[in-house]
Short mmCIF file of C-alpha atoms in Angstrom, two decimals:
data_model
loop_
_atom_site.label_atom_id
_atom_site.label_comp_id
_atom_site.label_asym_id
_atom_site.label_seq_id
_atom_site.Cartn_x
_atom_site.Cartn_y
_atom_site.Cartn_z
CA UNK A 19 19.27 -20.62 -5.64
CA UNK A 20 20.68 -19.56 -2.62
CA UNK A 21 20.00 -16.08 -2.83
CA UNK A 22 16.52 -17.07 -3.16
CA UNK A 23 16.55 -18.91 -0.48
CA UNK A 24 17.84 -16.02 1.84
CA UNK A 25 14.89 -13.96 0.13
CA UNK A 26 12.53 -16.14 1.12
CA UNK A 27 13.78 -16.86 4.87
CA UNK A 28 14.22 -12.89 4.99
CA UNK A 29 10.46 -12.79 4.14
CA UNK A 30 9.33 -15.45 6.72
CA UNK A 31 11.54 -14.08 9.58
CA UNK A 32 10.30 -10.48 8.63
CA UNK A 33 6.28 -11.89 8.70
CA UNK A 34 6.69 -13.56 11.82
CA UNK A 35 8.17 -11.06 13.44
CA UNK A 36 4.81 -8.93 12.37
CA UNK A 37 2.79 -11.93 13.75
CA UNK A 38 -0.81 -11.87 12.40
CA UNK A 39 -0.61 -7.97 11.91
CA UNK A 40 0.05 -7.77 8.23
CA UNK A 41 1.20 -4.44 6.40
CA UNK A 42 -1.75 -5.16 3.57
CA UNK A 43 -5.06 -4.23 4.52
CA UNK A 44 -8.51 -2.92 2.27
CA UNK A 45 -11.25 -0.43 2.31
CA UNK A 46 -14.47 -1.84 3.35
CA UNK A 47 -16.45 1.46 2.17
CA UNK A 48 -20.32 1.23 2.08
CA UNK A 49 -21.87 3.54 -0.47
CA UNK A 50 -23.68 1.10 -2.57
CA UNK A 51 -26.72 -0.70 -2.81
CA UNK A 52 -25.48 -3.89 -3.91
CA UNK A 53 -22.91 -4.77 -1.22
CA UNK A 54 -23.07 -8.66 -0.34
CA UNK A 55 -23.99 -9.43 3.22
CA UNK A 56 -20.82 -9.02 5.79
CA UNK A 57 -20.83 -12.71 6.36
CA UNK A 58 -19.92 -13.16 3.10
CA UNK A 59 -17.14 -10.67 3.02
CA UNK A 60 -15.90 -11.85 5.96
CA UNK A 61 -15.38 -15.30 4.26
CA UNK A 62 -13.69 -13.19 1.67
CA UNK A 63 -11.75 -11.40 3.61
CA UNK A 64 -9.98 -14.46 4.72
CA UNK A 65 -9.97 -16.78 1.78
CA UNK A 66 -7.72 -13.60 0.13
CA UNK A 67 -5.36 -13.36 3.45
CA UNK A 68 -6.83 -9.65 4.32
CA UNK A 69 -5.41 -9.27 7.90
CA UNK A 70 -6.82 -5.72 8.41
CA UNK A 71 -9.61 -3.86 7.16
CA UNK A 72 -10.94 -0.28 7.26
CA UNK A 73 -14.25 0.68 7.80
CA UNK A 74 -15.18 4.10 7.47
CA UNK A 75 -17.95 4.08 10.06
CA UNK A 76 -18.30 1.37 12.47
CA UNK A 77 -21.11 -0.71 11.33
CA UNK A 78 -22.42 -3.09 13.67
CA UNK A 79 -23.50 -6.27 11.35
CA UNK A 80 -19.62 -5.44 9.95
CA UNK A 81 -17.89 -5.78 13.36
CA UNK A 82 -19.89 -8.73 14.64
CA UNK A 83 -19.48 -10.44 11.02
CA UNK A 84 -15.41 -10.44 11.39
CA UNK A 85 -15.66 -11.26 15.11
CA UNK A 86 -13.14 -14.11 15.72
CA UNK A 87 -11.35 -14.16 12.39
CA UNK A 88 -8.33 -12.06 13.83
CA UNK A 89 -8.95 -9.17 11.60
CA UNK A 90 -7.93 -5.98 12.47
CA UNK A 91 -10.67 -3.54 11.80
CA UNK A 92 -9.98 0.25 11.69
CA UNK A 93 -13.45 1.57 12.23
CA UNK A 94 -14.20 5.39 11.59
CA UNK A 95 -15.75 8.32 13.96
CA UNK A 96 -17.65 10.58 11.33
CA UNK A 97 -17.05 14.16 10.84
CA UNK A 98 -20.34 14.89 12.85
CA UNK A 99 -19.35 13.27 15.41
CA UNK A 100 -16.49 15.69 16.27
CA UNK A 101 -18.31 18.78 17.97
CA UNK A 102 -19.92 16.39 20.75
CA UNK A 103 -16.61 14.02 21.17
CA UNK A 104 -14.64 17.33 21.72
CA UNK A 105 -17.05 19.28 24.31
CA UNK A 106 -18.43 15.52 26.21
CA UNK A 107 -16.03 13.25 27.60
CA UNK A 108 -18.97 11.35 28.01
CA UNK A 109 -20.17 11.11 24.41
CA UNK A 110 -16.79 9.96 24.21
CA UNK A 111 -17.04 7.20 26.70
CA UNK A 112 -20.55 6.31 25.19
CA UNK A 113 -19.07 6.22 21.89
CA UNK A 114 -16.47 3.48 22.71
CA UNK A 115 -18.56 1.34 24.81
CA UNK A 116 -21.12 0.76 21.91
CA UNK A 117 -17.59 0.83 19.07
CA UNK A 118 -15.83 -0.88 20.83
CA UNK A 119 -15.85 -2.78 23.70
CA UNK A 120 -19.51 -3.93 22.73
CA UNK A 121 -17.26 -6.15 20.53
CA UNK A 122 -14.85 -8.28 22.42
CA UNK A 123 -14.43 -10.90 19.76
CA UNK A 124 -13.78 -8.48 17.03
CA UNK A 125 -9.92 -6.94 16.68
CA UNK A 126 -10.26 -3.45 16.73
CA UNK A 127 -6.95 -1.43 16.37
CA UNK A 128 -7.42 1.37 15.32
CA UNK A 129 -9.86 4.84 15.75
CA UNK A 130 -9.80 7.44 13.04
CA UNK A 131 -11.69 10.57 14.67
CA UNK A 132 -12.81 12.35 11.34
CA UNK A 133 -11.68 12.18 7.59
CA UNK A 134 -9.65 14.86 5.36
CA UNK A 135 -11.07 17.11 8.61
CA UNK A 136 -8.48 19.83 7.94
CA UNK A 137 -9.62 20.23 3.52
CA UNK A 138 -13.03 20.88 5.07
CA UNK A 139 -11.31 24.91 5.69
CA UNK A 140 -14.05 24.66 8.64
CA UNK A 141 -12.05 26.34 11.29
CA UNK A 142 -14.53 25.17 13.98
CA UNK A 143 -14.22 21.98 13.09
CA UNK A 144 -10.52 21.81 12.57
CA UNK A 145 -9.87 23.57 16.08
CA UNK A 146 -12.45 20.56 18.21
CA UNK A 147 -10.15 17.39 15.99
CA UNK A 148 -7.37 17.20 18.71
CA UNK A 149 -10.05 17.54 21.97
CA UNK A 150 -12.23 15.03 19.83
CA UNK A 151 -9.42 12.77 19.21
CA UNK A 152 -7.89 13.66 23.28
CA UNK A 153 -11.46 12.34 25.20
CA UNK A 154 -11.52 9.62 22.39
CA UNK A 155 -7.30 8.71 23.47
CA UNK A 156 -8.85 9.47 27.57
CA UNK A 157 -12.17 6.88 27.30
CA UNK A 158 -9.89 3.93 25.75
CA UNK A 159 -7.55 4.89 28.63
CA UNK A 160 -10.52 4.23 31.26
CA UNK A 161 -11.77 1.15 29.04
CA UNK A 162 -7.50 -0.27 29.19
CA UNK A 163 -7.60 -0.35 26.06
CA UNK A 164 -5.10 2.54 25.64
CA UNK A 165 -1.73 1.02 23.70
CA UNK A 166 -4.41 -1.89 22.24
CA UNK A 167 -6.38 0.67 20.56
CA UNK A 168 -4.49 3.98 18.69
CA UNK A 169 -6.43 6.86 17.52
CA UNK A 170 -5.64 9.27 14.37
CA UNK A 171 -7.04 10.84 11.88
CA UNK A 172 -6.96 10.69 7.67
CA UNK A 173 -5.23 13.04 6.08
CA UNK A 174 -5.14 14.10 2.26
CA UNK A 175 -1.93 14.89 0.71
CA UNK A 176 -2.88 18.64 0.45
CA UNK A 177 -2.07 19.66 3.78
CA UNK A 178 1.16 19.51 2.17
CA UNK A 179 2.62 22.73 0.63
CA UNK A 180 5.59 20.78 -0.85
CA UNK A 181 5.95 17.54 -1.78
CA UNK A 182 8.52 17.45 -4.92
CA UNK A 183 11.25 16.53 -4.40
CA UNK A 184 10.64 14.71 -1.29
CA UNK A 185 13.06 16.12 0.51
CA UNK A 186 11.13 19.30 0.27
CA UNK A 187 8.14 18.10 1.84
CA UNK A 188 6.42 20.70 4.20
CA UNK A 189 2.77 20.64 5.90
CA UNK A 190 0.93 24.17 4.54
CA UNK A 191 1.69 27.00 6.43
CA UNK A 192 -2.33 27.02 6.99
CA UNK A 193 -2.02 24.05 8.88
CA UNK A 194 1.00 24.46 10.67
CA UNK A 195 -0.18 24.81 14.45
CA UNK A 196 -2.98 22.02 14.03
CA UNK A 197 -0.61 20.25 12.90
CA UNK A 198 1.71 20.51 15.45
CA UNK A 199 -0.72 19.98 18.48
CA UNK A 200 -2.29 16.61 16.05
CA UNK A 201 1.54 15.38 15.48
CA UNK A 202 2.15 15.74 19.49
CA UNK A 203 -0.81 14.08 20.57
CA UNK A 204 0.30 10.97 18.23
CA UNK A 205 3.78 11.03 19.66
CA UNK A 206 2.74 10.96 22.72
CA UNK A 207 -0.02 7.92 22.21
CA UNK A 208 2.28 6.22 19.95
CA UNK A 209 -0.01 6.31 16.72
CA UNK A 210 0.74 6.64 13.40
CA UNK A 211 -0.55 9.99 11.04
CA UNK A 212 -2.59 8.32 8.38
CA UNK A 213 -2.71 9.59 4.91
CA UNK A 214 -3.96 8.82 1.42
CA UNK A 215 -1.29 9.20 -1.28
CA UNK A 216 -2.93 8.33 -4.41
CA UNK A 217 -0.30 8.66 -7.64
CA UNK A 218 -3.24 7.64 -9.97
CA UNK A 219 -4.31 11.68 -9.10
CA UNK A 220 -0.80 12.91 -9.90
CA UNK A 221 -0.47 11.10 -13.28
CA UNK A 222 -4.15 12.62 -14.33
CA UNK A 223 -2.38 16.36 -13.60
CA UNK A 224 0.53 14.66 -16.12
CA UNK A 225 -0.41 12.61 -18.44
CA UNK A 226 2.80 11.94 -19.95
CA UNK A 227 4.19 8.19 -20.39
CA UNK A 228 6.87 8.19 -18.68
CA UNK A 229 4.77 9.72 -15.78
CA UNK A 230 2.53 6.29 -15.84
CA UNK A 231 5.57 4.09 -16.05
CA UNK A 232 6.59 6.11 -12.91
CA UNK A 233 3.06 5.74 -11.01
CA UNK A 234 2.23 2.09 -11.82
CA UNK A 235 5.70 0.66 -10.65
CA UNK A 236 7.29 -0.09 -14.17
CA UNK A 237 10.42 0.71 -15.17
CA UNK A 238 11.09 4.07 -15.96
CA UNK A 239 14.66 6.78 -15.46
CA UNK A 240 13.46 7.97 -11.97
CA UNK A 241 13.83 10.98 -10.72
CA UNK A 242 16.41 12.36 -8.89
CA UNK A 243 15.96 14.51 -5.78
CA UNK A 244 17.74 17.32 -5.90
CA UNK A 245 18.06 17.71 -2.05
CA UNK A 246 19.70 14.64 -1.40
CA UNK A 247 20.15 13.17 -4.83
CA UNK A 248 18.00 10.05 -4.00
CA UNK A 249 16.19 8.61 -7.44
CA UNK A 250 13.44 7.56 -6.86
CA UNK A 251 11.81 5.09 -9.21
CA UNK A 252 7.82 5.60 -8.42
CA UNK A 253 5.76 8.01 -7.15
CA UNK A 254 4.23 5.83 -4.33
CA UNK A 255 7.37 6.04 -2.56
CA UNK A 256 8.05 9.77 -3.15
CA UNK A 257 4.85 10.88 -2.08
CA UNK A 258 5.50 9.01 1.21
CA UNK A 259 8.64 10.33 1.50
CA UNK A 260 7.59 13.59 1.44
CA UNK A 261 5.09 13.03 4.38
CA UNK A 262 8.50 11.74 6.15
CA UNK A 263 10.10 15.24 5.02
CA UNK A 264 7.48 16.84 6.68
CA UNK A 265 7.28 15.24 9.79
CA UNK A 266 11.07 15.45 10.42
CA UNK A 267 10.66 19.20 9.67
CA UNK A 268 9.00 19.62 12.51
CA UNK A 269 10.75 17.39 14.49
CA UNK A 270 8.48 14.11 14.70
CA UNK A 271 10.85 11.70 13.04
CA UNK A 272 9.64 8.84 15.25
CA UNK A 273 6.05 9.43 13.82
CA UNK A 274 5.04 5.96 11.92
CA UNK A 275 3.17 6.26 8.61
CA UNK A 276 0.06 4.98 7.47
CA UNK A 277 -1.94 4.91 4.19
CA UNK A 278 -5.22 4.86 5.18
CA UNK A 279 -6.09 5.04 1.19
CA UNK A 280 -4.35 4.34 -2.24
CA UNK A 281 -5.29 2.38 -5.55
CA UNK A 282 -6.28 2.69 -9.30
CA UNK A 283 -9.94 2.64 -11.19
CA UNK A 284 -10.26 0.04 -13.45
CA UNK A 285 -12.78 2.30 -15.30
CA UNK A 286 -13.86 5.99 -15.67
CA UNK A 287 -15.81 8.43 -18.12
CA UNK A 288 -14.42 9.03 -21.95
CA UNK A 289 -12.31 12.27 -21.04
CA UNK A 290 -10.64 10.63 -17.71
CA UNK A 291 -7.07 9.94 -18.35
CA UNK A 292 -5.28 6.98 -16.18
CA UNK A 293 -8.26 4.34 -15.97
CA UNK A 294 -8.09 1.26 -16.90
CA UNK A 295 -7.89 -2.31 -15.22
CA UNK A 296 -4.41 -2.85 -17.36
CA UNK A 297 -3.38 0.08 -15.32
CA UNK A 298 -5.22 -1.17 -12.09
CA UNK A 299 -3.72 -4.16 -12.19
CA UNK A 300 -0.41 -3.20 -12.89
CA UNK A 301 -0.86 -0.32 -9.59
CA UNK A 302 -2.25 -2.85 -7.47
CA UNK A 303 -0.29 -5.80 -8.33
CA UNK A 304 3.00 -4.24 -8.26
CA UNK A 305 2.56 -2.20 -5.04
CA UNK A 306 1.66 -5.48 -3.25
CA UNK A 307 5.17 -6.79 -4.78
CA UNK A 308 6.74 -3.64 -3.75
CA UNK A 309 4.94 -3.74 0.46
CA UNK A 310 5.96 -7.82 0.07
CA UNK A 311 9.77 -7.11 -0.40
CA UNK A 312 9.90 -4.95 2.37
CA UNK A 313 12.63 -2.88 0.60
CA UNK A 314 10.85 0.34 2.00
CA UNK A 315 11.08 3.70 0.69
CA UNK A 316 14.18 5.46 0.20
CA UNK A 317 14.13 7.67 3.87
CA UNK A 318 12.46 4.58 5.50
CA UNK A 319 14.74 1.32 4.36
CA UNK A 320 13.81 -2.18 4.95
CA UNK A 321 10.10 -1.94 6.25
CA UNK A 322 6.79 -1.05 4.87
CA UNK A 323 4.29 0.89 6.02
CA UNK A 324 0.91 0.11 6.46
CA UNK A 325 -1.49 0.35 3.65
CA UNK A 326 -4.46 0.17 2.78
CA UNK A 327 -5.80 -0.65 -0.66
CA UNK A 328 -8.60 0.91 -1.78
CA UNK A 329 -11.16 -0.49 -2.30
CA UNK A 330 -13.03 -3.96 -1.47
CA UNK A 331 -15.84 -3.27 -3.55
CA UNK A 332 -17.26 -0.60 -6.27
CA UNK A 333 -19.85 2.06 -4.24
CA UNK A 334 -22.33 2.68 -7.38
CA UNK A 335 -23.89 5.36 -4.93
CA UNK A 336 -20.78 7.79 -4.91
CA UNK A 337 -20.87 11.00 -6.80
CA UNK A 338 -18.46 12.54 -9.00
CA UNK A 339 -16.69 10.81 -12.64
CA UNK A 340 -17.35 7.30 -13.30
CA UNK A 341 -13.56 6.55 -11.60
CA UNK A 342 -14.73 7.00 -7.97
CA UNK A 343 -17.00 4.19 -8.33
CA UNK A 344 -15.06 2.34 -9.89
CA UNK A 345 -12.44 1.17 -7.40
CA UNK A 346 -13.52 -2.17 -6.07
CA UNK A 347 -10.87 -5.25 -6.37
CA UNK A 348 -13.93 -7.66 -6.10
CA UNK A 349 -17.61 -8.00 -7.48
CA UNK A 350 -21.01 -7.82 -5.11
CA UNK A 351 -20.68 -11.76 -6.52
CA UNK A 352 -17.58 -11.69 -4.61
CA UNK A 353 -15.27 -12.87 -7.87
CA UNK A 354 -12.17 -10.81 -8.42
CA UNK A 355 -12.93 -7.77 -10.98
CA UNK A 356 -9.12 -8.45 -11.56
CA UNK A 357 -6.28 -10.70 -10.12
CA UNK A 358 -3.63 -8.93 -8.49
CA UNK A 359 -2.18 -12.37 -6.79
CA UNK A 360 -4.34 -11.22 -3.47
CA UNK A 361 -4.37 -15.01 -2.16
CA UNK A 362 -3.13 -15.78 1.66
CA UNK A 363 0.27 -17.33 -0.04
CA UNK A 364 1.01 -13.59 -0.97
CA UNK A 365 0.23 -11.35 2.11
CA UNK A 366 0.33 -13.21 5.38
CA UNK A 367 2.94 -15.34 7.02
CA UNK A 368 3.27 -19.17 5.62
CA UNK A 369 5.01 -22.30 6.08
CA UNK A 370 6.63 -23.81 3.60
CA UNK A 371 5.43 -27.25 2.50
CA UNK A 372 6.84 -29.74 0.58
CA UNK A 373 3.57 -31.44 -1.39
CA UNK A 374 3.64 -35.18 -1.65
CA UNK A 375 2.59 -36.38 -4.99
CA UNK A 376 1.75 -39.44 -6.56
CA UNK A 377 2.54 -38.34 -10.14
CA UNK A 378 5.12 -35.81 -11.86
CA UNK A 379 3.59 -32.16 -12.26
CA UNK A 380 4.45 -30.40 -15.26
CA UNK A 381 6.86 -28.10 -14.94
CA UNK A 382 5.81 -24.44 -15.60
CA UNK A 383 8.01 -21.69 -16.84
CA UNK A 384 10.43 -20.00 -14.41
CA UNK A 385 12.74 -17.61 -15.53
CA UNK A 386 11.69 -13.53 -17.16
CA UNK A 387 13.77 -12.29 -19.59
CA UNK A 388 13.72 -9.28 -21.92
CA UNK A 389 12.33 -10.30 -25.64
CA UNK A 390 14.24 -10.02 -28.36
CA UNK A 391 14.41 -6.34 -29.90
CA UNK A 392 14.24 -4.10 -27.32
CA UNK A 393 16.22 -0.82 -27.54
CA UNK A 394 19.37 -0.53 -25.06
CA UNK A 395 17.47 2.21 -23.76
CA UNK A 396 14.39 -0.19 -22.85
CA UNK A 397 17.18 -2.67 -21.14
CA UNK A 398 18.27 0.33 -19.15
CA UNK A 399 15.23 1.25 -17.94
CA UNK A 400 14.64 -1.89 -16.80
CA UNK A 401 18.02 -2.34 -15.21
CA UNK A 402 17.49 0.66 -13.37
CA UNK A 403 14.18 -0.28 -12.44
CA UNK A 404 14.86 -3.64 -11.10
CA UNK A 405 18.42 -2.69 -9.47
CA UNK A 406 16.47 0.18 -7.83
CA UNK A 407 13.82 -2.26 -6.16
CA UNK A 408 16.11 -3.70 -3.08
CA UNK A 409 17.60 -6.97 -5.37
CA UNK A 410 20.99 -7.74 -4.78
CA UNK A 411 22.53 -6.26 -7.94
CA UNK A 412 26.25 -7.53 -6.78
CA UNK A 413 26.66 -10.42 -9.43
CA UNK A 414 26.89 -8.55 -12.19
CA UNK A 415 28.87 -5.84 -10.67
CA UNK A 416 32.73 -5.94 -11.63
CA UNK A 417 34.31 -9.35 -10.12
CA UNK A 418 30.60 -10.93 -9.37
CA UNK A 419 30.23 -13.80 -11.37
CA UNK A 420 27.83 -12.45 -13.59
CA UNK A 421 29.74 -9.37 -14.93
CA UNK A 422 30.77 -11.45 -17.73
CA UNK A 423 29.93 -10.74 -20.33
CA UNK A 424 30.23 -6.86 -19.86
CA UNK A 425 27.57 -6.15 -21.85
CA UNK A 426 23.81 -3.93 -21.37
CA UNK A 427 21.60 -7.09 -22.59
CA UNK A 428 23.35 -9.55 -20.02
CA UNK A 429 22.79 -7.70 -17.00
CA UNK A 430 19.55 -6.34 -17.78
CA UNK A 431 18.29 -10.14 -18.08
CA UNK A 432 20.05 -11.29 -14.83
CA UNK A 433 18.40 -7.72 -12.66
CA UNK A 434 14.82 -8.77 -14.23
CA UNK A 435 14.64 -12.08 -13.56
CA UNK A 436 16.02 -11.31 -10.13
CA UNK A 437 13.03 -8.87 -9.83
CA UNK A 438 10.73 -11.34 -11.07
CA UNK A 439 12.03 -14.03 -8.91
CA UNK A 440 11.67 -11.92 -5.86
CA UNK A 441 8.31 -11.04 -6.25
CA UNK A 442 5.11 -12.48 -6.40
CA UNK A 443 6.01 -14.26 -9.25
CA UNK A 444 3.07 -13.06 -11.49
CA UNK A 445 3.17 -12.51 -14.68
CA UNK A 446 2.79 -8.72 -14.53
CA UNK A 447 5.97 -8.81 -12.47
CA UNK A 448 7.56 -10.01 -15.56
CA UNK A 449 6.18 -7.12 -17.96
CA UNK A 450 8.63 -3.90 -17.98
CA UNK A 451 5.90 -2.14 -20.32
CA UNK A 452 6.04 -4.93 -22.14
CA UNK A 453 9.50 -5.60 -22.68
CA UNK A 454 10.15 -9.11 -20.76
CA UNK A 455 8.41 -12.57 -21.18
CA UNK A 456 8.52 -16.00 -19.06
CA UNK A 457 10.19 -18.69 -20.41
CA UNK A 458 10.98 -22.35 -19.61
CA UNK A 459 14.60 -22.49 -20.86
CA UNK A 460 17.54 -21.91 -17.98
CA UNK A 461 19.65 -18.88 -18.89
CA UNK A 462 22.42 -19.68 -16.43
CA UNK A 463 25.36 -20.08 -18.33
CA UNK A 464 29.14 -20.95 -16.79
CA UNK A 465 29.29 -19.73 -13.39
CA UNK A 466 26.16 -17.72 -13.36
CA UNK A 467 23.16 -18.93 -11.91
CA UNK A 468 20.29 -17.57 -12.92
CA UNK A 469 17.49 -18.32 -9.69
CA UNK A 470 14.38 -19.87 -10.55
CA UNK A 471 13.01 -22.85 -12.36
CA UNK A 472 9.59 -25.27 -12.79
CA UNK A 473 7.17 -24.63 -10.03
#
């Protein structure tokens, strides 16, 4: 009990301390010709405690429609735009007085000039991003708005060359000396490099199971870096390690991180491997867990970065496989397509409150425990898993007062309900591939205390 009580004050002291700006935010894309009006979403957008959302234009009816709801709204300069915001200070200028500062109710935060710019091999293009994104940094300056309002741009994770291990990471060669004059420009305007790690693409280049146990978040052996010997338990957190790699390879360790794009399709065509809302679900769900205990990644403890789930709705206009439109956590009815606990008790800053009731509640189950039969290699796993996800594993370390009894079944129960306990406290937290189930019945025993109980 009282570890879960420093859990939770942790939490609340960590969310304050972020005020309003959450770490959770959503895609807002608008390829689709059954999108509900923005009114609506806005109403969405804060009955499911969204604090920031990213547009990939900057739509008018959109910005007006989440004016005074605090927000934050990442709106998008296209690709086109590029050529005229690198040779006309003015179009620059021009650009933010209509984007931006025709909006004063609306909490803009963030500018990305362009999108995946440097994949486009256009090396006309590529060499205007940095002037583009240096009059766009200039006219906030003139506006004030510079420090309110950052600029970047979105990055895939190919302009890596190496990414595995982590450790290894390295920005292509090809790339080296945009990179360098993109990375400077964002030290010097304090803004973060924004990319879009997506491990649902990795597992469809290796389909193996253990591979998905890795990608969704479930437990799994890890995988040890050979660099530094780190294991690291799921891909989400390699992948951004190895954009951390990178940037301290070229000497921009003070660089922040954010994912401008990452999810799971909840459908795709008959030869697509990896869709599935099971699998959505478990992506979404558990990467909200992981972003909620701010454990962080292994080369960036005890924080988490920004990110930015993709996506709000489905585009049916997209091209390509069945899976690209096929993203959307909600319905154009605006009811979930899935529930992966996004509620305002789950990703922004609460108060605790005792309810007053007139009669007794039932008492729901509270504890997760591994079911009867699985393998000691199964409890392993799991022990690994959970251990490995920033729980205080010291009670059933030698001397902590749930060592005894020394066996694999014991401390795999007390690490998973731990887990479960410090999460969101849904029941795909309690899954381990479908190894663990809730139940009602206290396993503390002696001088162990297991934490939990009716809700």
């Amino acid at each position: 009990m009282a570890f879960s009580i420093l859990i939770l004050l942790y939490l609340l002291q960590s969310f304050n301390f972020a005020s309003s700006q959450s770490f959770i935010g959503i895609n807002y894309g608008q390829l689709a010709d059954n999108l509900p009006p923005p009114s609506a979403t806005a109403k969405l957008l804060q009955s499911a405690g969204v604090q920031k959302v990213r547009l990939y234009g900057a739509d008018p009816a959109i910005i007006k429609a989440l004016a005074d709801t605090g927000i934050g709204i990442v709106i998008g300069a296209a690709n086109g735009d590029i050529p005229a915001l690198a040779s006309d200070p003015n179009f620059a200028t021009q650009w933010v007085n209509s984007n931006v500062l025709a909006y004063p109710s609306s909490k803009i935060i963030l500018i990305t000039v362009g999108n995946e710019v440097l994949l486009s091999n256009d090396q006309n293009l590529i060499s205007q991003l940095l002037p583009a994104m240096q009059n766009m940094q200039k006219a906030l300056n003139s506006a004030s708005l510079g420090g309110k309002v950052k600029v970047s741009t979105v990055h895939s994770m190919a302009i890596l060359s190496q990414s595995d291990p982590p450790s290894s990471g390295l920005f292509s060669p090809a790339y080296q000396d945009t990179m360098k004059g993109l990375l400077q420009f964002q030290k010097d305007n304090g803004s973060p490099i924004a990319v879009n790690p997506y491990p649902f693409f990795a597992y469809q280049s290796d389909p193996r199971p253990e591979t998905l146990a890795f990608c969704l978040f479930q437990p799994n052996s890890g995988r040890v870096d050979s660099g530094n010997g780190i294991k690291y338990m799921n891909m989400f957190d390699a992948q951004v390690d190895a954009v951390r790699s990178a940037l301290n390879a070229m000497g921009f360790n003070d660089i922040e991180i954010l994912v401008a794009e990452t999810g799971w399709p909840y459908k795709g065509d008959s030869n697509e491997v990896g869709p599935s809302v099971e699998n959505a679900r478990a992506y979404n769900g558990n990467l909200i867990s992981r972003l909620r205990s701010m454990v962080g990644t292994p080369l960036m403890p005890g924080k988490s970065v920004d990110t930015y789930i993709f996506a709000l709705y489905d585009e049916d206009l997209k091209p390509g496989p069945a899976s690209e439109r096929s993203f959307g956590l909600f319905k154009p009815d605006l009811s979930m397509t899935y529930d992966i606990g996004l509620s305002k008790s789950s990703l922004t800053p609460s108060t605790p409150v005792t309810p007053v009731t007139s009669s007794p509640k039932p008492a729901t189950v509270g504890w997760c425990v591994p079911k009867t039969g699985v393998s000691e290699a199964q409890l392993q796993a799991s022990l690994d898993y959970a251990c490995g996800q920033g729980i205080d594993c010291g009670p059933i370390q030698p001397g902590g007062a749930c060592f005894i009894p020394d066996t694999l079944a014991s401390h795999a129960a007390y690490a998973i309900n731990l887990y479960y306990q410090a999460s969101a406290k849904s029941p795909w937290n309690c899954d381990f591939s479908e190894t663990a189930t809730l139940t009602s019945k206290n396993p503390s025993y002696n001088g162990c205390t297991y934490p939990g109980g009716s809700t």
